[in-house]
XYZ file of C-alpha atoms in Angstrom:
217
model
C 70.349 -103.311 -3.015
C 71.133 -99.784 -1.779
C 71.242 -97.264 -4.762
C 73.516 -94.485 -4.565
C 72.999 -90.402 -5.453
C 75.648 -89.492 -8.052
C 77.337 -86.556 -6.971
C 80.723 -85.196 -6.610
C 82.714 -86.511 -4.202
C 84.258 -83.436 -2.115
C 87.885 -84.191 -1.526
C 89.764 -82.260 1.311
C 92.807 -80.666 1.737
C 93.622 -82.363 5.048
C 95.028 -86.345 3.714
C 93.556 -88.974 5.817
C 95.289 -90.356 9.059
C 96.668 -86.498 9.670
C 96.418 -84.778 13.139
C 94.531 -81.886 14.221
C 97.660 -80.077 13.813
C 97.865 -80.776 9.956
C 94.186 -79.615 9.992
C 94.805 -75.975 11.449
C 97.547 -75.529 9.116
C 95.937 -76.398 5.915
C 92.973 -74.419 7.242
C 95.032 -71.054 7.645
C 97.185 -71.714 4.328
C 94.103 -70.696 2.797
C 93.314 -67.872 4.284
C 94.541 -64.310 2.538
C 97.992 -62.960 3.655
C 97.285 -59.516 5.646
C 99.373 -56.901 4.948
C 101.775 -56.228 7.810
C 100.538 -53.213 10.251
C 103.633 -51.303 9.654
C 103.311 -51.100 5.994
C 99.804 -49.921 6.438
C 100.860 -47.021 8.883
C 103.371 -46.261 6.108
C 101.194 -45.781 3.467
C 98.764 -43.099 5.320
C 101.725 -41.182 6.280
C 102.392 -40.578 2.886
C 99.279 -39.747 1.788
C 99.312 -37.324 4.670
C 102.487 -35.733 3.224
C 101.446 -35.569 -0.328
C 97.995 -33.458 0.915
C 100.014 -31.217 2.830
C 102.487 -30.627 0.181
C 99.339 -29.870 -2.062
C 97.623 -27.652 0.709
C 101.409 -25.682 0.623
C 101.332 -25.396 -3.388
C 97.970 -23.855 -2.840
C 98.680 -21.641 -0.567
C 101.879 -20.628 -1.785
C 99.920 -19.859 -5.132
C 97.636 -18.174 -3.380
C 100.029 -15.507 -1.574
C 101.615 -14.682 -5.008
C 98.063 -13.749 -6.335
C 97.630 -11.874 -3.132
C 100.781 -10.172 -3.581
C 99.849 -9.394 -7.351
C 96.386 -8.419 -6.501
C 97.837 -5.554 -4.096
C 100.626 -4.102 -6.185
C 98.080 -3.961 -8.670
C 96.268 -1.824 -6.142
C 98.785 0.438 -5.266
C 99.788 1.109 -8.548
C 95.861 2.138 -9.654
C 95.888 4.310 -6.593
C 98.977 5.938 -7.448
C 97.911 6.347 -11.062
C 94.796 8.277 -9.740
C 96.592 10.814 -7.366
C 98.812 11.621 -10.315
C 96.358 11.990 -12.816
C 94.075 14.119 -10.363
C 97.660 16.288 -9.387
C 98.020 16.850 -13.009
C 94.520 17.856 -13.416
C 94.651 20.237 -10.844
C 97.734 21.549 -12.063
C 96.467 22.164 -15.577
C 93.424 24.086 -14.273
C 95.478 25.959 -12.007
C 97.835 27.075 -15.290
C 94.896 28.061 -17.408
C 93.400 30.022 -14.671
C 96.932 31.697 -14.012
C 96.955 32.408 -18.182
C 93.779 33.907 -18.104
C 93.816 35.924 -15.539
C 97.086 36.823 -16.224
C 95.971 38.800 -19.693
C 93.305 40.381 -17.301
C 96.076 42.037 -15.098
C 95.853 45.348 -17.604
C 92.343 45.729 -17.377
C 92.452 45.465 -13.165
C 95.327 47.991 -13.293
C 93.199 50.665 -15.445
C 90.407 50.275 -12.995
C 92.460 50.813 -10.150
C 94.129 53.722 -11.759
C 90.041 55.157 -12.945
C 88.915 54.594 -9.112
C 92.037 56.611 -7.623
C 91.527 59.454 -10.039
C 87.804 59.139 -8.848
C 86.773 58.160 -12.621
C 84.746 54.979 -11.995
C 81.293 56.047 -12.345
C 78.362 54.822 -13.856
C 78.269 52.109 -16.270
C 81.954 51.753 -16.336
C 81.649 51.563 -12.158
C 79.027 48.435 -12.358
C 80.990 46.327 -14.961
C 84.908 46.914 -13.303
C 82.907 45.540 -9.844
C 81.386 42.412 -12.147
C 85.034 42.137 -13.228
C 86.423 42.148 -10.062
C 83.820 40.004 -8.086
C 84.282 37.435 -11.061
C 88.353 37.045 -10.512
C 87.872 37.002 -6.827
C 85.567 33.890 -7.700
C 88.215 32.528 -9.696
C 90.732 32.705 -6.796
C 92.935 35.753 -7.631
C 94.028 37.798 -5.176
C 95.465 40.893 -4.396
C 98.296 41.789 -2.597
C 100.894 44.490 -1.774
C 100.536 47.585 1.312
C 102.786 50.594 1.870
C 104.901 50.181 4.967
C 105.379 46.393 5.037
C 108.884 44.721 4.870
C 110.184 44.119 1.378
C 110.596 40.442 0.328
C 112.176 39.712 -2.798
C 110.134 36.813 -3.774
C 106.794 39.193 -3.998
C 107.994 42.255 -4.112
C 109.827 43.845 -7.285
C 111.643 47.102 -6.281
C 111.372 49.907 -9.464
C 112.286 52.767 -7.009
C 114.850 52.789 -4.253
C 116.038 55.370 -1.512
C 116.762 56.138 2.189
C 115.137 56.929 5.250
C 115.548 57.616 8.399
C 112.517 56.641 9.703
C 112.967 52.995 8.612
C 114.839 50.164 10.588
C 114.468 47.489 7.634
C 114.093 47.631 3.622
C 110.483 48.545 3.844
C 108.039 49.056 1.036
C 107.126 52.991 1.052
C 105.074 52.768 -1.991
C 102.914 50.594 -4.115
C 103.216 51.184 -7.553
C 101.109 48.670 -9.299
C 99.787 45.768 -6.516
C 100.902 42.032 -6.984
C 98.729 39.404 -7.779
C 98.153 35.423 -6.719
C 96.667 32.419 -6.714
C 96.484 30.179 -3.618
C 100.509 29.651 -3.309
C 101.444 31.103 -6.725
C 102.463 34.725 -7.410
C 101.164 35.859 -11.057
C 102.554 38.615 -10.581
C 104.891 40.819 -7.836
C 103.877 43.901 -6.100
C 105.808 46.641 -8.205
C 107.109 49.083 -4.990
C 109.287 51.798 -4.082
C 111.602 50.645 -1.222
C 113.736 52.993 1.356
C 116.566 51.817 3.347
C 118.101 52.700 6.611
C 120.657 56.076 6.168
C 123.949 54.194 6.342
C 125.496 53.923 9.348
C 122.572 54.911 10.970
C 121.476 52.590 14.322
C 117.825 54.383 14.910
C 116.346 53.223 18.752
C 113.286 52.119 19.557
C 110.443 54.168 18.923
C 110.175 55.239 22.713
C 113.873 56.890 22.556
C 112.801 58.620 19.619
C 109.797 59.917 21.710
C 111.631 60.779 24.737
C 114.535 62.603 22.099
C 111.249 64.590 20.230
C 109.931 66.121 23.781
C 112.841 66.968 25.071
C 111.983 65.286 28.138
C 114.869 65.598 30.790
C 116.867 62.690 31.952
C 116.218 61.963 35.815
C 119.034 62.086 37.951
């Protein structure tokens, strides 16, 4: 008597007395469905679209932070030429001020050292004086015999000359002060005018006229 192993009996799939045929088809029913090769082309596409749509976002984000960044730049840089122009333009007043109130002082020196009265002590301090304004940029300006111009010149005394072609400066009455560019103060003059209706020539006809100097014929 032939004892038998208990077990479980392993049933198939396939039912007895079916073909090969049946076989191969119950084998690949259980297999996993694959996902078709279109829908998987599909699917990276789109991821492919949504990481370039996030790469744009970025970079569009990061041009208007450029763009900020920049005007922020310019606007800094424009801040600091202003407030430097200002600066400037408040030293350059309270220069003008000062030396503006010193304008008496350098007119009684100039007046002492044409009467020959700037000696001694007084000599050594009106030269400290005057080396210290030059230092501070003042200058002076304003010569007998130069063409008048209106915007440095202020005419006190007026007259006519024959000698004269233009409105010309004949004398300086009290010298004109600047500052770089601006005047603190016109040259005071005396100015003389052509004779009217006068046409004067050229300063060799005059010559020629003066000697007496026979034409050649």
């Amino acid at each position: 008597m032939t004892e038998e192993t208990p077990g479980f009996e392993e049933k198939s799939d396939v039912p007895s007395g079916a073909t090969p045929d049946d076989a191969a088809e119950a084998v690949d029913s259980k297999k996993e469905p694959t996902a078709p090769a279109g829908d998987a082309s599909d699917q990276k596409s789109a991821g492919t679209a949504g990481l370039t749509a996030q790469l744009d976002q970025v970079r569009s984000a990061l041009d208007e932070r450029t763009a900020d960044l920049q005007r922020l730049q310019a606007e800094y840089q424009n801040y600091r030429r202003r407030v430097e122009r200002d600066r400037v333009t408040v030293k350059e007043i309270a220069v003008a001020t000062l030396l503006s109130d010193l304008l008496p002082v350098l007119d009684d020196v100039g007046r002492a050292r044409d009467h020959g009265e700037l000696l001694g002590g007084f000599k050594s301090v009106a030269e400290s004086l005057e080396t210290v304004v030059a230092k501070m940029g003042l200058q002076q300006f304003g010569k007998e015999g130069e063409p008048f111009d209106p915007t440095i010149h202020e005419a006190l005394m007026h007259s006519y000359a024959p000698d004269v072609t233009e409105t010309t400066c004949v004398a300086i009455l009290q010298p004109g002060y600047r500052i770089g560019e601006r005047t603190i103060r016109p040259a005071r003059v005396a100015v003389a005018e052509p004779q009217p209706g006068a046409t004067p020539g050229s300063k060799e006809e005059k010559a020629d006229e003066e000697s007496g100097a026979p034409d050649e014929g």
